[in-house]
Amino acid sequence: MPVLLAIGTSKGLFLATSDDRGGWQVSGAQFPMNAIYSVALDTRRPTPRLLAGFASSHWGPTFATSDDLGRSWREPQQPPIAFPADTGASLQAVWQIAPAGADEPEVVYAGTQPSALFRSDDGGVHYELIRPLWDHPHRPEWGEGFGGQAIHTVLPHPDDPGRVLVAMSAGGVYRTEDAGVSWQASNTGIRAPFLPDELPEFGQCVHKVARDPVAPDRLYAQNHHGVYRSDDDGRNWTSIAAGLPSDFGFAMVAHPRRSGTIWNFPLEADISRFPPDRRCRVYRSGDAGSSWEALSQGLPAGDFYPAVLRDAMCADDADPAGVYFGTRSGTVYGSRDEGESWSLIAAHLPDVLCVRAAEV
Amino acid sequence: MVIVLLPGVLRGEAEGRSRLEVAATGTLGSVLDEVGQRWPRLARRIRDEQGELRRYVNVYVDGEDCRQLAGLATPVGAGAQVQVLPSIAGG
């Protein structure tokens, strides 16, 4: 079955296709000069739907969908995602697109900058602001990272439509158990080393959270220094950083089917955002973060400086799982054997902001 | 009637036209409101959902930068020409 790899860059969307995940045909750039902050492949539908959030530095942000694998796109005349007038806010970018569980095939969530969560009930075409999170009393105290204040992670619970987890940099993790009516900060155990109180209720700089595919109450988080696991749907977090060369990084990816298998791409430190030892290595755990192994076969052997951003690493849904990452220097690597070996898919692209892949 | 001139990159949002004829007069805001009613996707390239001009979009009224005049309250009379241009920002 062919695999489609969507590569969102700072200057457009590139699509790579492959029948064997060995040779790739790369096309693009679509939406040239637009930063593609988020892309999703919604395979719950009979016809897979691509969804992309893109932003022009001149013409602002917007959102489009494609039902023909990216050959054509639909952007509604009325704004797909917009803040109500009384909020006084305006959309800066869509950082995350998250299709809900299989039993809600028309529900799609969007995490935005400024930090807000939107919900679509028409398959991701139009969205409405989830007001209780916007009105949360903590919101005035949420900070922002270098990239801005955004909800960059949205994880609907696959077994319970009422439960959704979101995360933001310098705000932390928030959860709802009542379909968005109420939201609780959920950062117990996550450190904030950049604050005087290192264990605040909220304000942590969570970079990415991934959900275990088999045990959905198990979550994995890459933090701004700190790598954590939760076994109770985010109520409590414990460190799983031992065995990694650094606890800093952005990406965290879970296996599509196997419990406990995760990948990340460590960087040395917040003040030294280079790969440890200047070596290009993906780290994988097969035991939910109790131990880690470095994976580098096929990756550049010499000095390597580029970083991998929070959404610039993903897995596909094939068997064995494919794993992909793109760098800020515009290079994309892929593995069709769960990280054992890697090959180059694309080079010399604009800096990669996000990648998503699926069988189509 | 007011003439609104579009840069090439925005013409796809107005059926390929470089020159729009808009009935509204009064202020630049009212001209852009009519543009928004007739070409919503085009209008949100120029203003955000709160109605503010996007930071790196420049709008000239009869050759004068509206930000040096009264912004969206700049008077626009019949026969005026409104030109939309991208600023030189970018990398």
XYZ file of C-alpha atoms in Angstrom:
451
model
C 0.000 0.000 0.000
C 1.489 3.402 -0.893
C 2.588 5.719 1.868
C 2.129 9.459 1.705
C 4.538 11.624 3.675
C 3.475 15.249 4.088
C 6.358 17.606 4.819
C 5.438 21.032 6.114
C 8.199 23.591 5.807
C 8.627 27.272 6.502
C 7.973 28.015 2.817
C 5.451 25.480 1.639
C 4.120 21.946 1.715
C 5.923 19.064 0.047
C 4.368 15.657 -0.530
C 6.429 12.484 -0.829
C 4.956 9.191 -1.965
C 6.389 5.702 -2.040
C 5.200 2.193 -2.773
C 8.004 0.537 -0.829
C 9.170 3.301 1.507
C 12.566 2.938 -0.125
C 12.274 5.207 -3.137
C 10.275 8.418 -2.804
C 8.744 10.843 -5.249
C 8.791 14.315 -3.753
C 6.623 17.117 -5.126
C 6.001 20.706 -4.104
C 6.015 23.313 -2.919
C 2.300 23.802 -2.477
C 1.256 26.993 -0.686
C 4.678 28.505 -1.488
C 5.934 31.113 0.960
C 3.481 29.894 3.576
C 4.765 28.322 6.775
C 3.062 24.958 7.168
C 2.790 24.708 10.923
C 0.513 21.674 10.930
C -0.683 18.910 8.672
C -2.801 15.842 9.300
C -3.736 12.759 7.319
C -7.212 11.733 8.398
C -7.497 8.089 7.422
C -10.762 7.501 9.293
C -12.657 8.507 6.193
C -13.377 6.296 3.157
C -11.277 8.782 1.187
C -8.293 9.990 3.207
C -8.399 13.706 3.913
C -5.369 15.939 4.162
C -5.683 18.954 6.410
C -3.147 21.752 6.526
C -2.768 24.877 8.594
C -0.585 27.420 6.886
C 0.413 31.003 7.465
C 1.879 33.709 5.279
C 3.937 36.384 6.950
C 2.073 38.865 4.767
C -1.404 37.452 4.237
C -1.957 35.731 7.559
C -3.030 32.240 8.542
C -5.658 29.982 7.089
C -6.602 26.364 6.715
C -7.437 24.015 3.850
C -8.433 20.400 3.217
C -7.846 18.030 0.326
C -9.768 14.864 -0.528
C -7.535 13.877 -3.446
C -4.228 13.457 -1.647
C -3.113 17.003 -2.201
C -3.875 17.461 -5.891
C -6.455 20.110 -5.054
C -7.358 21.976 -1.881
C -10.488 23.546 -0.511
C -10.419 26.674 1.614
C -13.916 27.896 2.543
C -14.888 31.470 1.768
C -15.800 32.003 5.407
C -12.839 31.651 7.799
C -12.383 27.994 8.761
C -10.870 28.964 12.110
C -11.416 32.401 13.613
C -11.644 33.923 17.070
C -15.016 35.406 18.024
C -15.130 39.192 18.017
C -15.513 39.500 21.798
C -12.214 37.709 22.440
C -10.274 40.504 20.783
C -7.878 37.818 19.558
C -6.876 36.944 16.033
C -5.539 33.681 14.713
C -1.778 33.645 14.231
C -1.283 30.017 13.206
C -2.734 26.530 13.514
C -0.084 24.482 15.258
C -1.861 21.167 15.527
C -4.610 19.248 13.736
C -5.898 16.216 15.589
C -8.594 13.907 14.250
C -10.618 12.433 17.127
C -11.290 8.749 17.736
C -12.695 6.380 15.148
C -16.172 6.581 16.671
C -16.299 10.339 15.985
C -15.260 10.389 12.323
C -16.370 13.971 11.730
C -14.630 15.455 14.785
C -11.292 17.175 14.339
C -9.517 19.416 16.848
C -7.174 22.288 16.060
C -4.673 23.813 18.463
C -3.776 27.388 17.686
C -1.587 30.368 18.380
C -2.631 32.194 20.529
C -3.271 29.248 22.822
C -6.750 27.995 22.096
C -8.513 24.823 21.095
C -11.045 24.659 18.286
C -13.360 21.796 17.368
C -14.814 20.822 14.015
C -17.847 18.580 13.642
C -17.771 18.552 9.846
C -14.603 16.612 9.202
C -12.231 19.481 9.731
C -13.637 22.090 7.377
C -15.102 24.601 9.886
C -14.170 25.019 13.551
C -15.530 26.652 16.674
C -13.616 27.895 19.698
C -13.857 25.717 22.805
C -14.765 28.516 25.104
C -14.113 27.092 28.592
C -10.415 26.599 27.874
C -10.151 30.098 26.411
C -11.864 31.431 29.537
C -9.665 29.404 31.893
C -8.530 31.554 34.833
C -4.934 30.469 34.266
C -4.813 31.812 30.713
C -3.594 35.325 31.567
C -0.590 33.702 33.261
C 0.332 31.371 30.411
C 3.659 32.326 28.941
C 5.069 31.733 25.537
C 8.119 30.166 24.002
C 10.283 31.576 21.258
C 7.802 30.401 18.656
C 4.873 32.084 20.360
C 2.068 30.992 22.672
C 0.321 28.040 21.118
C -1.451 24.803 21.846
C 0.868 22.509 19.941
C -0.375 19.168 21.195
C -3.957 17.890 21.118
C -4.635 14.291 22.116
C -8.249 13.144 22.039
C -8.713 9.957 24.065
C -9.462 7.120 21.629
C -11.879 5.345 23.999
C -13.635 8.289 25.623
C -14.829 11.240 23.509
C -15.117 13.338 26.646
C -11.421 13.240 27.423
C -8.946 15.451 25.609
C -5.419 16.462 26.605
C -3.719 19.583 25.305
C -0.239 20.955 25.899
C 1.469 24.251 25.339
C 4.892 25.690 25.880
C 5.119 27.737 29.074
C 1.590 26.728 30.012
C 1.875 22.998 30.431
C -0.609 20.171 30.133
C -4.379 20.628 30.571
C -7.044 17.952 30.484
C -10.783 17.756 30.215
C -12.925 14.776 31.144
C -16.258 16.369 30.255
C -15.864 17.139 26.572
C -14.298 20.516 27.133
C -16.691 21.969 29.723
C -13.968 22.123 32.369
C -10.178 21.933 32.157
C -7.586 21.087 34.781
C -3.866 21.765 34.760
C -2.180 18.371 34.784
C 1.519 18.814 35.362
C 2.228 16.980 38.606
C 5.830 15.842 38.488
C 6.914 17.904 35.485
C 9.683 20.335 36.346
C 10.008 23.909 35.160
C 13.748 24.531 35.576
C 13.401 28.034 34.174
C 11.122 29.160 37.043
C 11.964 29.882 40.699
C 9.340 27.310 41.720
C 10.377 24.287 39.704
C 7.168 22.365 40.353
C 4.341 24.821 39.770
C 0.747 23.845 39.117
C 1.116 25.118 35.548
C 3.564 27.070 33.431
C 5.757 24.138 32.456
C 7.274 24.248 28.991
C 6.002 20.989 27.583
C 7.315 20.507 24.051
C 5.369 17.458 22.890
C 3.172 14.688 24.273
C 2.451 11.357 22.581
C -0.172 8.809 23.542
C 0.455 5.076 23.761
C -1.598 3.233 21.116
C -2.534 0.228 23.262
C -2.732 1.706 26.742
C -4.155 5.159 25.972
C -3.869 6.351 29.562
C -0.111 6.078 29.115
C 1.505 9.242 27.776
C 5.039 10.273 26.928
C 6.241 13.865 27.122
C 9.306 15.678 25.880
C 9.699 18.726 28.051
C 11.956 21.783 28.027
C 14.519 19.722 29.931
C 12.834 16.577 31.116
C 11.369 13.482 29.503
C 8.367 12.022 31.289
C 5.776 9.277 31.265
C 2.321 9.261 32.743
C 0.435 6.049 33.414
C -2.774 7.738 34.546
C -3.784 9.877 31.571
C -1.619 12.781 32.581
C -2.510 13.167 36.245
C 1.026 12.335 37.370
C 4.335 12.270 35.517
C 7.624 10.475 36.238
C 10.981 10.922 34.575
C 12.089 8.525 31.846
C 15.147 10.545 30.901
C 17.696 8.092 32.287
C 19.477 6.476 29.377
C 19.144 9.449 27.065
C 22.197 11.619 26.344
C 20.140 14.705 27.170
C 16.708 15.433 28.552
C 16.196 18.351 26.154
C 14.527 18.099 22.765
C 11.255 18.745 21.019
C 9.859 15.619 19.396
C 8.166 12.592 20.963
C 6.563 9.913 18.806
C 4.702 6.758 19.800
C 4.458 3.555 17.782
C 1.156 3.251 15.929
C 0.331 -0.177 17.428
C 2.935 -1.465 19.880
C 2.718 -0.363 23.468
C 5.825 1.123 24.989
C 7.752 1.877 21.804
C 8.642 5.543 21.375
C 11.183 7.675 19.531
C 12.701 11.078 20.142
C 15.565 13.239 18.928
C 17.525 14.686 21.873
C 19.276 18.016 21.733
C 22.071 18.940 24.066
C 20.418 21.670 26.136
C 18.188 24.706 25.907
C 21.259 26.909 25.669
C 22.945 24.501 23.207
C 20.358 23.300 20.749
C 22.572 20.878 18.870
C 22.439 17.081 18.852
C 24.560 15.627 21.673
C 28.144 15.050 20.519
C 27.049 16.681 17.221
C 25.882 13.290 16.022
C 22.655 12.589 14.184
C 20.914 9.971 16.307
C 17.342 9.006 16.937
C 16.657 7.415 20.300
C 14.141 4.623 20.726
C 12.699 2.939 23.765
C 10.898 -0.367 23.574
C 9.922 -0.443 27.237
C 8.046 2.819 27.756
C 11.154 4.796 28.517
C 12.848 2.505 31.023
C 15.762 2.161 28.628
C 16.836 3.813 25.383
C 18.976 2.890 22.403
C 20.620 5.141 19.841
C 19.747 4.547 16.195
C 22.012 5.934 13.497
C 22.487 3.369 10.723
C 22.179 5.273 7.480
C 22.182 8.694 9.113
C 25.054 11.156 8.572
C 28.173 10.002 10.388
C 29.978 13.340 10.591
C 29.288 16.454 12.586
C 25.586 17.238 12.553
C 24.112 20.465 13.847
C 20.457 20.741 12.805
C 17.616 20.422 15.281
C 14.359 18.516 14.832
C 11.308 20.512 15.864
C 8.370 19.214 17.898
C 6.188 18.082 15.005
C 8.999 17.311 12.593
C 9.094 13.636 13.593
C 6.351 11.073 13.080
C 5.515 7.447 12.486
C 3.302 6.026 9.771
C 0.702 3.288 10.287
C 2.339 0.617 8.131
C 3.765 -2.680 9.398
C 6.571 -2.524 10.303
C 6.126 1.093 11.273
C 7.943 3.757 9.334
C 9.563 6.629 11.200
C 10.416 9.997 9.676
C 12.070 13.220 10.719
C 12.911 16.518 9.084
C 15.483 19.049 10.159
C 15.752 22.786 10.308
C 18.244 22.510 7.454
C 15.584 21.058 5.169
C 16.604 17.421 5.139
C 14.144 14.552 5.632
C 15.122 11.032 6.644
C 12.949 7.964 6.876
C 13.116 4.449 8.254
C 10.897 1.600 7.105
C 12.057 -0.745 9.844
C 11.096 1.188 12.967
C 14.371 3.056 13.171
C 16.894 0.257 12.645
C 18.113 1.855 9.420
C 17.526 5.189 7.732
C 17.686 6.696 4.279
C 17.481 10.163 2.812
C 14.069 11.140 1.440
C 14.589 14.815 0.598
C 17.278 17.461 0.972
C 17.660 21.175 0.445
C 14.068 21.962 1.371
C 13.180 24.964 3.507
C 13.379 24.232 7.235
C 10.990 21.461 8.194
C 8.263 22.342 10.678
C 6.169 19.176 10.597
C 5.893 15.743 9.010
C 2.984 13.273 8.959
C 2.740 9.944 7.146
C 0.165 7.246 6.522
C -0.759 4.478 4.165
C -3.189 5.810 1.603
C -17.317 53.901 -6.948
C -13.820 53.130 -5.682
C -11.138 51.174 -7.530
C -9.207 48.575 -5.523
C -5.941 47.389 -7.093
C -4.610 43.972 -6.112
C -1.082 42.532 -6.308
C -0.638 39.450 -8.463
C -0.439 37.075 -5.526
C -3.979 37.978 -4.411
C -5.733 37.969 -7.761
C -6.612 34.296 -7.491
C -8.987 35.247 -4.671
C -10.839 37.668 -6.975
C -11.443 35.560 -10.071
C -8.081 36.619 -11.456
C -8.880 40.314 -11.460
C -6.271 42.948 -10.695
C -8.838 45.749 -10.401
C -12.033 45.643 -8.376
C -14.852 48.129 -8.547
C -16.398 48.748 -5.137
C -19.548 50.784 -4.557
C -18.858 51.690 -0.929
C -17.311 55.022 -0.092
C -16.738 56.906 3.134
C -13.727 55.322 4.780
C -11.129 52.758 3.861
C -12.765 50.466 6.411
C -16.114 50.629 4.639
C -14.449 49.904 1.280
C -12.707 46.859 2.750
C -15.964 45.785 4.405
C -17.566 45.534 0.977
C -14.542 43.648 -0.320
C -15.076 41.274 2.614
C -18.712 40.715 1.759
C -17.994 39.962 -1.877
C -14.622 38.198 -1.607
C -14.257 36.891 1.971
C -11.090 34.901 1.358
C -9.431 37.900 -0.268
C -10.449 40.165 2.586
C -8.924 37.963 5.276
C -5.576 38.160 3.499
C -5.738 41.905 4.114
C -7.373 42.123 7.561
C -7.600 39.699 10.476
C -10.881 38.550 12.004
C -10.897 41.572 14.312
C -10.759 43.856 11.306
C -7.179 45.002 11.787
C -4.895 45.440 8.804
C -2.321 42.691 8.741
C 1.062 43.922 9.842
C 2.892 43.339 6.583
C 0.113 44.454 4.256
C 0.287 48.040 3.059
C -2.747 49.852 1.724
C -2.454 53.101 -0.173
C -5.304 55.549 -0.713
C -4.640 57.635 -3.788
C -0.966 56.851 -3.389
C -0.698 57.641 0.333
C 0.060 54.932 2.900
C -3.078 54.651 5.016
C -0.964 54.171 8.135
C 0.360 57.663 7.614
C -3.207 58.940 7.292
C -6.026 57.714 9.509
C -5.679 53.987 9.005
C -8.994 52.325 8.338
C -10.728 55.629 9.103
C -8.982 57.298 6.172
C -11.617 59.059 4.044
C -12.200 57.449 0.663
C -14.376 59.343 -1.765
C -15.937 58.375 -5.046
C -13.299 57.919 -7.725
C -10.542 57.161 -5.237
C -8.011 54.419 -5.832
C -7.073 51.940 -3.098
C -3.973 49.865 -3.732
C -3.009 46.786 -1.719
C 0.678 45.818 -1.705
C 2.807 43.438 0.344
C 5.455 45.122 2.450
C 9.111 44.279 1.902
C 9.194 42.022 4.964
C 10.343 38.437 4.601
C 13.325 36.138 4.564
